[in-house]
Short mmCIF file of C-alpha atoms in Angstrom, two decimals:
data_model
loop_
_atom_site.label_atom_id
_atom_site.label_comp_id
_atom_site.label_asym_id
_atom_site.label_seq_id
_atom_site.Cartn_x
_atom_site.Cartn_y
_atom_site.Cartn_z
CA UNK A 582 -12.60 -13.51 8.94
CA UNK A 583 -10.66 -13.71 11.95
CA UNK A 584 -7.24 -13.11 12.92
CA UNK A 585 -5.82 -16.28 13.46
CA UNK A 586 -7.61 -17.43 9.87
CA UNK A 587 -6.46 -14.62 8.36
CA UNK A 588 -2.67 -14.28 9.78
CA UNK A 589 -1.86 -18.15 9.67
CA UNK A 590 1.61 -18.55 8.02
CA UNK A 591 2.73 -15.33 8.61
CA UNK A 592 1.70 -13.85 11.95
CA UNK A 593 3.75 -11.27 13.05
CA UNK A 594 3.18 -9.14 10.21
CA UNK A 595 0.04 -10.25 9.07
CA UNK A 596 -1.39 -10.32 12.40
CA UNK A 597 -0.15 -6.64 12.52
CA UNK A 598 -1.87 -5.27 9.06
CA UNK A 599 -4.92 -7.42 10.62
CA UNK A 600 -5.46 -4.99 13.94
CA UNK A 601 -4.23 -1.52 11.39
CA UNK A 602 -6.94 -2.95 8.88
CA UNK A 603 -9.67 -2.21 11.80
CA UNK A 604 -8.78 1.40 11.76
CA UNK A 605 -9.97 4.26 9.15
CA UNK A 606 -6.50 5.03 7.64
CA UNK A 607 -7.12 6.50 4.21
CA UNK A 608 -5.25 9.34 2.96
CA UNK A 609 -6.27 12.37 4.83
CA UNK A 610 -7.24 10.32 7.72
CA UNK A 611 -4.42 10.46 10.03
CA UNK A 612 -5.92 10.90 13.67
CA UNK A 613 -6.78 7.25 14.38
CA UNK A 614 -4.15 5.71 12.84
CA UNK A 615 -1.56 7.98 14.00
CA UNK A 616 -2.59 7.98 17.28
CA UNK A 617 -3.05 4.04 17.59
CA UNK A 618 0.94 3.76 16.19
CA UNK A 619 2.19 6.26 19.15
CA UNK A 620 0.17 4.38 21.74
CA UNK A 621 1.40 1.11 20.45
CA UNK A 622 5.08 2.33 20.51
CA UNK A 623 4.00 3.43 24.64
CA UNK A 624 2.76 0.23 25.45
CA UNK A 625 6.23 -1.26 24.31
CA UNK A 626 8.24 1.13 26.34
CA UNK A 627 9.71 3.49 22.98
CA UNK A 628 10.31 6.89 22.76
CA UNK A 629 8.10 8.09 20.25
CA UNK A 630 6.58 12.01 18.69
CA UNK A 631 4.06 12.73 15.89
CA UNK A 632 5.35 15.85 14.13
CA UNK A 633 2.83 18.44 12.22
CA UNK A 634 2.10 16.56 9.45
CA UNK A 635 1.01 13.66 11.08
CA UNK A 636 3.99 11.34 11.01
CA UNK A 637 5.20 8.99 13.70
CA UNK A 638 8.92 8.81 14.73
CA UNK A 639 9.71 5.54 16.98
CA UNK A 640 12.94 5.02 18.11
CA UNK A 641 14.22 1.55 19.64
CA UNK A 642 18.12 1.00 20.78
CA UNK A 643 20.11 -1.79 19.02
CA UNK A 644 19.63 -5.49 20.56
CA UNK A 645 22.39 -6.39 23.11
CA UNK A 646 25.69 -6.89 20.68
CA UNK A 647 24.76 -4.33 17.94
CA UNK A 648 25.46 -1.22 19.06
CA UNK A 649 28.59 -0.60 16.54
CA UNK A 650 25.93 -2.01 13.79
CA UNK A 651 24.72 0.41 10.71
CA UNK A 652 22.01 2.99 12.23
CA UNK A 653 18.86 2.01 10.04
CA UNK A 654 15.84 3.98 9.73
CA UNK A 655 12.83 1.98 8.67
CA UNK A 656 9.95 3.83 6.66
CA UNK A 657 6.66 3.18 5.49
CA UNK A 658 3.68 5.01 4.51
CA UNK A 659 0.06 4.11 6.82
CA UNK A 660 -2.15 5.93 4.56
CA UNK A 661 -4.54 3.97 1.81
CA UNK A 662 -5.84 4.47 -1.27
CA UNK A 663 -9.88 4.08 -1.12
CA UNK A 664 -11.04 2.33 -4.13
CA UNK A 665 -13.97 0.51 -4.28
CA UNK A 666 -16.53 -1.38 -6.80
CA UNK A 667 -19.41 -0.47 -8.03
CA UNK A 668 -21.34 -2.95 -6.06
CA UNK A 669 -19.11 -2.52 -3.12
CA UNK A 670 -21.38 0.06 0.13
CA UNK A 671 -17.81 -0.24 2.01
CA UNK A 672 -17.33 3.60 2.90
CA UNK A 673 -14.00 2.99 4.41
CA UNK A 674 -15.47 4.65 7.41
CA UNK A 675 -15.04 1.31 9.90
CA UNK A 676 -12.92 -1.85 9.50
CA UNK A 677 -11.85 -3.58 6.25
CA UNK A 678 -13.28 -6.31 5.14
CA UNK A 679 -10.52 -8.51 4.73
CA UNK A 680 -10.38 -11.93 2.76
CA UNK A 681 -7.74 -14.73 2.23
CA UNK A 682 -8.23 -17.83 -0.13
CA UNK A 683 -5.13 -20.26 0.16
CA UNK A 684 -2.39 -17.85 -0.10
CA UNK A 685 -4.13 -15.39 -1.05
CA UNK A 686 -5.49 -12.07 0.67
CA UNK A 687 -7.39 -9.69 -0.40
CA UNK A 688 -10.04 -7.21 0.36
CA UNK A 689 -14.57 -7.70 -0.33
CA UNK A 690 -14.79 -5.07 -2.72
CA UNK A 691 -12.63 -2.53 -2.19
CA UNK A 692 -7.98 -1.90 -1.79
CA UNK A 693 -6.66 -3.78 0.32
CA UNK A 694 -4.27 -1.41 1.75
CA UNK A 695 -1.69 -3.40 1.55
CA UNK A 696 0.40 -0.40 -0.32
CA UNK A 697 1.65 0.24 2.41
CA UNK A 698 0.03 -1.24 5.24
CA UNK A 699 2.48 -4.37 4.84
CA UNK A 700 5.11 -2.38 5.34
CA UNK A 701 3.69 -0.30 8.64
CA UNK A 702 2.79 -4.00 9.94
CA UNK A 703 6.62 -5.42 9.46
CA UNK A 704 8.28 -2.32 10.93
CA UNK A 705 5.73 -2.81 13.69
CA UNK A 706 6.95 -6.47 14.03
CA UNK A 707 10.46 -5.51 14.51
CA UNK A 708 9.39 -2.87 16.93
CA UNK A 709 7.56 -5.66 19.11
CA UNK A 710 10.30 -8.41 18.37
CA UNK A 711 13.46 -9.72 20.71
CA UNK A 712 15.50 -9.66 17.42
CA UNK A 713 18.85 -8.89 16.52
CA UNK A 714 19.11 -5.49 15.21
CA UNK A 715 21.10 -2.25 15.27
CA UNK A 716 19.61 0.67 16.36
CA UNK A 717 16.72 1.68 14.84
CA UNK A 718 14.19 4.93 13.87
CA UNK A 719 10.92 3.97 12.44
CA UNK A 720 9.15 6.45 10.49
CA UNK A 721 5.29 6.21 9.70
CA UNK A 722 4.15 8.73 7.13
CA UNK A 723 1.15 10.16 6.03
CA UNK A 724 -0.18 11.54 3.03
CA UNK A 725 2.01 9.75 0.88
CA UNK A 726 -0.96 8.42 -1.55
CA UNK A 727 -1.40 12.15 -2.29
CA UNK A 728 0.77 15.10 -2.10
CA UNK A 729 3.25 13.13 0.24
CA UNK A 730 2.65 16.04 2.50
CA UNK A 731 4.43 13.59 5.15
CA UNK A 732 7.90 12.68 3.69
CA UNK A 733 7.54 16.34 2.82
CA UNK A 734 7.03 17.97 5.95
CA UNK A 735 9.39 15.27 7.94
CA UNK A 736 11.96 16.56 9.65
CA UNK A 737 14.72 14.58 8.28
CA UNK A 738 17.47 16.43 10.38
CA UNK A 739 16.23 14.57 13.76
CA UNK A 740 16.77 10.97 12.36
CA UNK A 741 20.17 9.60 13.19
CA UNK A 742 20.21 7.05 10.57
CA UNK A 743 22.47 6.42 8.07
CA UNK A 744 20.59 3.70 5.78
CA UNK A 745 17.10 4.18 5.14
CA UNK A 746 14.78 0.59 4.09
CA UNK A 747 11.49 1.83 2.98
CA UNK A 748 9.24 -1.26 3.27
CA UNK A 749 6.96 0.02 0.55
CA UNK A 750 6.33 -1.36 -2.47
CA UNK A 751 8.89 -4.71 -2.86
CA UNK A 752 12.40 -6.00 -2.70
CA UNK A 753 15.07 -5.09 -4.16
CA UNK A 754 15.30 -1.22 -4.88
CA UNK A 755 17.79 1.18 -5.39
CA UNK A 756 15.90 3.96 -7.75
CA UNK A 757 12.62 5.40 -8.47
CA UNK A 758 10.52 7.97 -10.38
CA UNK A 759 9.53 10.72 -9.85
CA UNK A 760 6.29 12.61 -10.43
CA UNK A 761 4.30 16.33 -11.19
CA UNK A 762 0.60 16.18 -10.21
CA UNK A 763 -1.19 18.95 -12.24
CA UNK A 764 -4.39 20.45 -13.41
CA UNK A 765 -6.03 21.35 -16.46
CA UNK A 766 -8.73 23.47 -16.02
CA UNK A 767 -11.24 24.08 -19.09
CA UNK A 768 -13.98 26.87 -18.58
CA UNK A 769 -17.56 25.46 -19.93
CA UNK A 770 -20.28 27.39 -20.83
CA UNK A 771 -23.70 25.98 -20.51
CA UNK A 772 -26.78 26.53 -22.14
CA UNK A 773 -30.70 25.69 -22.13
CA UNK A 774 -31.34 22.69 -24.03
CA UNK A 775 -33.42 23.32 -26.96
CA UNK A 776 -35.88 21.38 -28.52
CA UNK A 777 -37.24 17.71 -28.33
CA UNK A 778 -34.12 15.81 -26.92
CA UNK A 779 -34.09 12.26 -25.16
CA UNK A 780 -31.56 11.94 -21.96
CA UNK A 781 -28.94 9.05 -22.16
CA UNK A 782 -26.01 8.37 -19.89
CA UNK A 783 -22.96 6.50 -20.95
CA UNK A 784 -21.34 4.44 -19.02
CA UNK A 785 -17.67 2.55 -19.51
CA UNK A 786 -16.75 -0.02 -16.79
CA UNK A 787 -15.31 -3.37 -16.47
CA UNK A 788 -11.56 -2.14 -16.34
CA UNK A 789 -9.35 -3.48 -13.54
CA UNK A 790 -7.55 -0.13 -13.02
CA UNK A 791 -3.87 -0.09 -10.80
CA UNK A 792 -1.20 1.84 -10.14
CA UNK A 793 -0.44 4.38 -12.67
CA UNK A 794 3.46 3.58 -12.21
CA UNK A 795 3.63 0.43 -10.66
CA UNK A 796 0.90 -1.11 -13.77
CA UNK A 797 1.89 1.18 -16.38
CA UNK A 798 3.86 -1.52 -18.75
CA UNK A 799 0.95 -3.43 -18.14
CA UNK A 800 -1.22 -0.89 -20.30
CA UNK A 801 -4.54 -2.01 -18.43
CA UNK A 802 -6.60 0.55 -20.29
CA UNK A 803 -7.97 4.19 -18.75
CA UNK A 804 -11.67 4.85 -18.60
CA UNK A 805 -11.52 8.31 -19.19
CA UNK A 806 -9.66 7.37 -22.67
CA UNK A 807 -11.77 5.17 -23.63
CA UNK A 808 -14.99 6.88 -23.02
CA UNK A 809 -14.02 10.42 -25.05
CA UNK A 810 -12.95 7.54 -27.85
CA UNK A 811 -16.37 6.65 -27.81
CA UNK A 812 -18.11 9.99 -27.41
CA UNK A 813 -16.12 10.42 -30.95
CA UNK A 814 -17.03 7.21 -32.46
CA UNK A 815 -20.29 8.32 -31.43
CA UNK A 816 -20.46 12.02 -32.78
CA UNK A 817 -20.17 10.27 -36.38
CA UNK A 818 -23.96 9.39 -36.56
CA UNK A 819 -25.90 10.78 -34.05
CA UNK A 820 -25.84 15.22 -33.07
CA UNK A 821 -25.74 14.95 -28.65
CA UNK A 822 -25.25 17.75 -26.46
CA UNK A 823 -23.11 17.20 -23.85
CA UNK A 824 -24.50 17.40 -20.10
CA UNK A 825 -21.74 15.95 -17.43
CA UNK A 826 -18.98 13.74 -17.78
CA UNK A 827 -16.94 12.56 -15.22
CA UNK A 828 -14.27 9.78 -14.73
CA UNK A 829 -11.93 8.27 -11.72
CA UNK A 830 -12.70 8.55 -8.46
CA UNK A 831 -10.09 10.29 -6.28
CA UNK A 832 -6.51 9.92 -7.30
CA UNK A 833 -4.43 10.32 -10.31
CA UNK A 834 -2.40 7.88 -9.52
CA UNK A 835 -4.74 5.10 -10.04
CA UNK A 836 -5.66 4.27 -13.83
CA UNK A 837 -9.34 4.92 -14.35
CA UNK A 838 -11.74 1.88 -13.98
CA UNK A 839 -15.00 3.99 -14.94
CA UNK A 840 -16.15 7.12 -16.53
CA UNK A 841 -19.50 8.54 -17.71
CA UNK A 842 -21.30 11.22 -19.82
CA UNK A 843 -24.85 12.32 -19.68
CA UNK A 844 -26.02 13.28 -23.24
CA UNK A 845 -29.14 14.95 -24.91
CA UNK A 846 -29.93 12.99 -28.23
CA UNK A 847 -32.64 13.94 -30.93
CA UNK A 848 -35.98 11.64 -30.03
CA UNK A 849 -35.68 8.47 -31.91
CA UNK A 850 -31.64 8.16 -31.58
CA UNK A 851 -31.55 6.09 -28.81
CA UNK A 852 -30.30 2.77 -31.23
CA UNK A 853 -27.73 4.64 -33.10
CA UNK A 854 -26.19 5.45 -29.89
CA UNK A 855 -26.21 2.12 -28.72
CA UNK A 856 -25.07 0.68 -31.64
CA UNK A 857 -22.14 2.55 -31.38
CA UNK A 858 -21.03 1.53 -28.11
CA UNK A 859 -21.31 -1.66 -29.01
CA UNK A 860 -18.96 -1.26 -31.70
CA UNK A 861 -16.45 0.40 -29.13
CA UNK A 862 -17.08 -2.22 -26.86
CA UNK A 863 -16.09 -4.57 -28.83
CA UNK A 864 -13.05 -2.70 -30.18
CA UNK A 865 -12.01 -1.91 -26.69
CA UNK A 866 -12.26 -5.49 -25.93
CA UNK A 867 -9.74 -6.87 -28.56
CA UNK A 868 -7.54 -3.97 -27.92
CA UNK A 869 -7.21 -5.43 -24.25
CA UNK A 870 -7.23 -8.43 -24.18
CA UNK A 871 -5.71 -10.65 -21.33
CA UNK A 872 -5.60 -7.41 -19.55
CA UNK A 873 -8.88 -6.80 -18.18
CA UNK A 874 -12.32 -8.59 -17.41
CA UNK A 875 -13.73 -7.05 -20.28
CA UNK A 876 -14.64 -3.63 -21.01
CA UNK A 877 -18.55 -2.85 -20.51
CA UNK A 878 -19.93 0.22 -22.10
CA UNK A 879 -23.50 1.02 -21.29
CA UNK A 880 -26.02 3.05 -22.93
CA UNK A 881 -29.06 3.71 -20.36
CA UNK A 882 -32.07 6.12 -20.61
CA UNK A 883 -32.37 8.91 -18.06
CA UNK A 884 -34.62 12.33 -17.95
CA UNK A 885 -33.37 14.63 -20.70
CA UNK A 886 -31.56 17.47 -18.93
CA UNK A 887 -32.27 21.13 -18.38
CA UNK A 888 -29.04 22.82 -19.31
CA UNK A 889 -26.48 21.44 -21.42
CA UNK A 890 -22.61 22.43 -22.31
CA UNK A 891 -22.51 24.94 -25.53
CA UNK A 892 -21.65 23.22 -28.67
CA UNK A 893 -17.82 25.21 -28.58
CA UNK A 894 -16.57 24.01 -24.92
CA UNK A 895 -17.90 20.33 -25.79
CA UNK A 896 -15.30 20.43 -28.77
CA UNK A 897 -12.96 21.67 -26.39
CA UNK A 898 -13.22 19.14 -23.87
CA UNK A 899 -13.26 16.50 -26.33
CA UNK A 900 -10.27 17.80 -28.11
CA UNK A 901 -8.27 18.22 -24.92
CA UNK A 902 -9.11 13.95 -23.54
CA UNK A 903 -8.49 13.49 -27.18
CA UNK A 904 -4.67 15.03 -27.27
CA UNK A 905 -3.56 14.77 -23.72
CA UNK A 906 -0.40 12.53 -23.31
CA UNK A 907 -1.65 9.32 -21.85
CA UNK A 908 0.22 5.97 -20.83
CA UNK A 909 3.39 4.98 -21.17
CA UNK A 910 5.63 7.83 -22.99
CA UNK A 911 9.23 6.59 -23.01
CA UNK A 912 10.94 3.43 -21.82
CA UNK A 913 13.92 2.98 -19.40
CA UNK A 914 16.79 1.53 -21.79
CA UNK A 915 18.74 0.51 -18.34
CA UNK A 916 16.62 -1.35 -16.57
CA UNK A 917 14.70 -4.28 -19.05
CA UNK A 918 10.54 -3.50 -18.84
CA UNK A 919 10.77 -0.22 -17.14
CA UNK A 920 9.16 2.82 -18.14
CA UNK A 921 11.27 6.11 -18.29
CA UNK A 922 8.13 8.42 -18.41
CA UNK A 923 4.22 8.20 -18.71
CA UNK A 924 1.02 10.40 -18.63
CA UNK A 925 -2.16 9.31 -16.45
CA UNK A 926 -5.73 11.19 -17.09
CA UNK A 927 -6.82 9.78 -13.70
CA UNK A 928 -9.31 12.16 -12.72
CA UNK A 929 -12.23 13.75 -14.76
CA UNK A 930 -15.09 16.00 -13.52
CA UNK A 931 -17.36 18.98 -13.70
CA UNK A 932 -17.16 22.05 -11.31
CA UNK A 933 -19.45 24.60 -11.76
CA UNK A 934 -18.60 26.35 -15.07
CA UNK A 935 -15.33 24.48 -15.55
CA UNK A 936 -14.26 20.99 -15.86
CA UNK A 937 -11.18 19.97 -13.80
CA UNK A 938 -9.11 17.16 -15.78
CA UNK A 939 -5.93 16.02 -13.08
CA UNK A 940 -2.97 14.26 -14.57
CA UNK A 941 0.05 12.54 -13.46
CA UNK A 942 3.50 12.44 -14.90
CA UNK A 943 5.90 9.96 -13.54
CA UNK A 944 9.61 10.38 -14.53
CA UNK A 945 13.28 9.00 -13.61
CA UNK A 946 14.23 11.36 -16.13
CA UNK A 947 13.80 15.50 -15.32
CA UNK A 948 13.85 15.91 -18.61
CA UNK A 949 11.25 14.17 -20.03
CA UNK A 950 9.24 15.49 -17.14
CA UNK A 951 10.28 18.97 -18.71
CA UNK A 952 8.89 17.49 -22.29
CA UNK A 953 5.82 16.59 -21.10
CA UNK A 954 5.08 19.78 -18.76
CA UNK A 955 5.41 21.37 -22.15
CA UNK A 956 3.21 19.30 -23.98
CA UNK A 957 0.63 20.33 -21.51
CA UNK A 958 1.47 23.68 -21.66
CA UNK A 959 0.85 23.74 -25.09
CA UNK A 960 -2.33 22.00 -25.48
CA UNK A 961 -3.29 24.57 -22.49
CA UNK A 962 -2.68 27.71 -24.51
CA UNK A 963 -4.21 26.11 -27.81
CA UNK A 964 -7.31 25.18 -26.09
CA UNK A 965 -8.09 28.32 -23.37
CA UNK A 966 -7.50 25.72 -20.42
CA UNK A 967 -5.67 27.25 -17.46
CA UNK A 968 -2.26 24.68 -15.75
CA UNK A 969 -2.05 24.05 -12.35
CA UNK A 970 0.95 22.09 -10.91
CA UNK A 971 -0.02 20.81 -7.49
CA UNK A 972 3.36 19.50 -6.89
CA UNK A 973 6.22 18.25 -8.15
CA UNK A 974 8.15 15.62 -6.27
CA UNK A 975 12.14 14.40 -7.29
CA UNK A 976 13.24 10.98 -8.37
CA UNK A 977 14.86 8.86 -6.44
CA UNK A 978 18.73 8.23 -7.50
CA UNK A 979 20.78 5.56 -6.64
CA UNK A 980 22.67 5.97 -4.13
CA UNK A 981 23.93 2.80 -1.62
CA UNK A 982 27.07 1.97 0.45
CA UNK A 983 28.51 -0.82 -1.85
CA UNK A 984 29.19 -3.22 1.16
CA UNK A 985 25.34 -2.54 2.37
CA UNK A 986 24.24 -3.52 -1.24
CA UNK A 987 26.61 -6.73 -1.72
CA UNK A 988 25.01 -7.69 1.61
CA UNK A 989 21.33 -7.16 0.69
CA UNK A 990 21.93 -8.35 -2.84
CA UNK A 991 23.11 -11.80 -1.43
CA UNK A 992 20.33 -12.28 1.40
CA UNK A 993 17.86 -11.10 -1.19
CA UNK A 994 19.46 -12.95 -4.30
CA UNK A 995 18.73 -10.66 -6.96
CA UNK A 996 20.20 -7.22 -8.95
CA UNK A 997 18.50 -4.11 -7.41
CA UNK A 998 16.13 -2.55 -9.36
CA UNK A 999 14.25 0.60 -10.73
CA UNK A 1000 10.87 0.87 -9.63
CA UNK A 1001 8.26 3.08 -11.88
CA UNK A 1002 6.14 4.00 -8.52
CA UNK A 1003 7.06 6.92 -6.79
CA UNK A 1004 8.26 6.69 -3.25
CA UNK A 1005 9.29 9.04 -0.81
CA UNK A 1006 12.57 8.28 -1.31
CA UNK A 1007 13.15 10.99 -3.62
CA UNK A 1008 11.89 13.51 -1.12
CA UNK A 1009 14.29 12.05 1.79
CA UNK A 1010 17.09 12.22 -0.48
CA UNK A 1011 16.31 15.54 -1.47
CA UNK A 1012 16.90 16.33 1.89
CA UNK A 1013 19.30 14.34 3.44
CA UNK A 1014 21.79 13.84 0.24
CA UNK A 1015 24.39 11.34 2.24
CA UNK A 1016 21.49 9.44 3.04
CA UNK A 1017 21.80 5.71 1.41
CA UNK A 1018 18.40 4.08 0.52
CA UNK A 1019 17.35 0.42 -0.19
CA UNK A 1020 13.61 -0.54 -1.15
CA UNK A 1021 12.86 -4.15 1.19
CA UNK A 1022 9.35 -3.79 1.00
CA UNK A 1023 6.57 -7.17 0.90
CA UNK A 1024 5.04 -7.54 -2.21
CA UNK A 1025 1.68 -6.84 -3.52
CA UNK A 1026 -0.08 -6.47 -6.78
CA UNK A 1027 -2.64 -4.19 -8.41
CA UNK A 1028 -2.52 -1.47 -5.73
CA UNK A 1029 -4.97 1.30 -5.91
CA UNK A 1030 -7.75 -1.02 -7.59
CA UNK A 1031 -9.94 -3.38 -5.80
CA UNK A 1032 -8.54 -6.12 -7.46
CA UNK A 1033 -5.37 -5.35 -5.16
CA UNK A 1034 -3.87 -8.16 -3.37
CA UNK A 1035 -0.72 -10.00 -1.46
CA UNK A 1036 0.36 -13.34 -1.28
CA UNK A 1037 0.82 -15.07 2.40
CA UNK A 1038 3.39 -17.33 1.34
CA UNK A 1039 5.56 -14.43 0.00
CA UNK A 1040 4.94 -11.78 3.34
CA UNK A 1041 6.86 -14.65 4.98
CA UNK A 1042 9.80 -15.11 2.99
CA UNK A 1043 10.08 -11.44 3.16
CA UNK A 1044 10.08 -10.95 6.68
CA UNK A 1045 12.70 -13.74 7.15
CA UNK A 1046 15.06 -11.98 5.11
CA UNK A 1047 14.09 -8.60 6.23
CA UNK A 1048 15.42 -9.92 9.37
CA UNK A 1049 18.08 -11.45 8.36
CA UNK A 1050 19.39 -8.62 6.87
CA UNK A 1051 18.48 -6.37 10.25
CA UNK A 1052 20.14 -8.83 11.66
CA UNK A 1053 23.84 -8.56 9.27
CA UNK A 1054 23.33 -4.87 9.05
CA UNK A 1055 23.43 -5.03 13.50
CA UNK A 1056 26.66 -7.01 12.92
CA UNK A 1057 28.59 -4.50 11.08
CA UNK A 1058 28.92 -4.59 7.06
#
């Protein structure tokens, strides 16, 4: 699709996420994009540095008439996540292959990158407009999708700004969670398979997967869950030994669309092991109902392997997917379908004599994060697994000039709220305390899946009152 076809009703930021779409931006990928982002703020005569990590600082004096206005720092995030279908040969190496049907766009096959390449194309917008504004710092960061090494690292002691907008996720925000990336990591020890044994791998697919904050009241169901629920369903009538298993791709933060297991079963059990997924299938199905496409779980022959997991760290593995917090934990009694605190298994697999299970717990509350660390610390020491926190990142808290929020709450026309994703927000704040912080982002819906996607119609009634409010905050509140 072109860009006119695909930009039509909202072409100065669409037309924008259409030329950062032809550019390899996923997370870990920062040269092109970071370099294409300086030389576009050259080309528009802006002062602009990439620090260490990789993020871009552009800075852009107030329009004629707003100097006294409200300094404003606008923020978004160019990195992706890279999800893709099974069908899907996109290896994210080369251009997206973007789609749009009415007012909808969307991605063939894989993210769209919308999280947050909406919000990199808006602040890029404003960069290239003749707009009313005051002055302005926009801040591309990297990394954000995984460690938020950017937001980290940034140097939040060069920006002059008093009011950060992040333009990531959607409008109107004034709080967000939090979140602890860790590791369990369970020691396996294998053995040679022994006697007459047909090979089977088992496969459970057909979930629509999302954002493990942004989706979690939505419950859409985790692979990884699903498939140990089998593997038990299916340890009732048929002995296997266990071979691989594996699950996610490569991010907790996304819920799990598919997960696998190669097995050894005793010749002749090849029916009793399909009978039982079917059962599961079935169950999985009515469990989720209006929430997925429906749940597919495969049973397929393959050559019967050499070496297999001893029968002791199978039951371990099993008993850890089995007991490991997962979904939503506790819900936010402040703000009305919010969750205070959840658990996502989103990645799964085998390395060398271990296997590597990666969670993520997303809090606005430090001390439910404290109650579920310990829940994993326990089920660690019962089970011989060794915890790994990768990194632990703050909540966001509200904090907002009440003339700034009267003003955004009456161009935007609705109560601020909590969001359940976590931004960098909470590592700004962390840094700059006096800092106030507002969440205008576009919206878009089941990020971090293939199935994510924008609407057109609403990309343009957000940029009209982005700019309106740009436009108020160059004013003076």
């Amino acid at each position: 699709m072109d860009r006119a076809q695909f930009s039509a009703g909202a072409e100065a930021v669409l037309g924008r996420f259409y030329d950062i779409s032809q550019i390899p931006r996923g997370s870990g990928n920062n040269a092109q994009i970071s370099a294409y982002l300086q030389n576009f703020a050259t080309s528009l005569g802006l002062e602009s540095a990439v620090d260490s990590a990789g993020n871009v600082i552009v800075r852009k004096p107030a329009a004629a008439g707003c100097e006294a206005g409200v300094p404003v720092i606008l923020e978004a995030h160019y990195d992706m996540v890279c999800e893709r279908t099974p069908e899907s040969r996109h290896d994210f190496s080369g251009p997206l292959e973007l789609c749009r049907a009415g007012d909808k766009i969307f991605a063939d096959g894989t993210t769209l990158g919308a999280d947050n390449g909406l919000g990199v194309a808006a602040i890029m917008a404003v960069l290239a407009g003749d707009l009313p504004h005051p002055p302005l710092e926009a801040v591309f960061t990297s990394s954000e999708e995984t460690d938020m090494a950017g937001a980290r690292c940034l140097d939040m002691r060069k920006l002059k700004g008093k009011l950060l907008l992040t333009l990531d996720s959607h409008a109107l925000l004034s709080s967000g969670a939090g979140e602890m990336d860790a590791d369990l990591t369970l020691p396996m020890r294998k053995e040679l398979l022994s006697g007459d044994a047909d090979g089977v791998r088992l496969c459970v697919s057909g979930l629509r997967g999302g954002h493990s904050g942004a989706n979690a009241m939505d419950e859409p169901g985790n692979a990884i869950m699903l498939l140990a629920r089998t593997l038990r369903q299916l340890e009732k009538t048929t002995a296997f030994s266990l071979a691989d298993l594996s699950g996610g791709t490569q991010t907790s933060s996304a819920f799990a669309r598919q997960a696998s297991a190669v097995l050894a079963i005793r010749r002749g059990q090849l029916q009793n092991a399909a009978a039982a997924a079917e059962k599961m299938q079935e169950q999985f199905n009515n469990e989720l109902q209006g929430r997925c496409e429906g749940v597919t779980i495969s049973v397929l022959p393959c050559a019967a392997p050499e070496t297999v997991f001893c029968a002791q760290s199978t039951k371990r593995l099993m008993d850890l997917l089995t007991l490991l917090p997962d979904g939503v934990h506790t819900r936010n009694h402040e703000y009305s379908g919010a969750m205070e605190s959840s658990c996502n298994c989103g990645v799964v697999k085998m390395e060398n004599t271990c296997a590597r299970v990666n969670v993520l717990v997303r809090t606005t509350c430090e001390s439910r994060r404290e109650e579920l660390l310990e829940k994993l610390r326990v089920l660690a020491e019962l089970l011989g697994a060794e915890l790994t926190i990768r990194h632990i990142l703050p909540a966001w808290q509200t904090r907002i000039d009440p003339s700034i929020l009267r003003l955004a709450k009456e161009i935007y026309e609705m109560e601020p709220e909590l969001t359940p994703a976590t931004l960098e927000c909470g590592a700004f704040q962390s840094k700059k305390p006096e800092l106030d912080l507002l969440g205008v982002g576009i919206p878009y819906y089941y990020q971090h899946s293939p199935a994510e996607y924008a609407l057109v119609s609403e990309t343009a009634t957000s940029w009209k009152k982005l700019l309106r409010f740009l436009a108020a905050l160059g004013r003076g509140v």
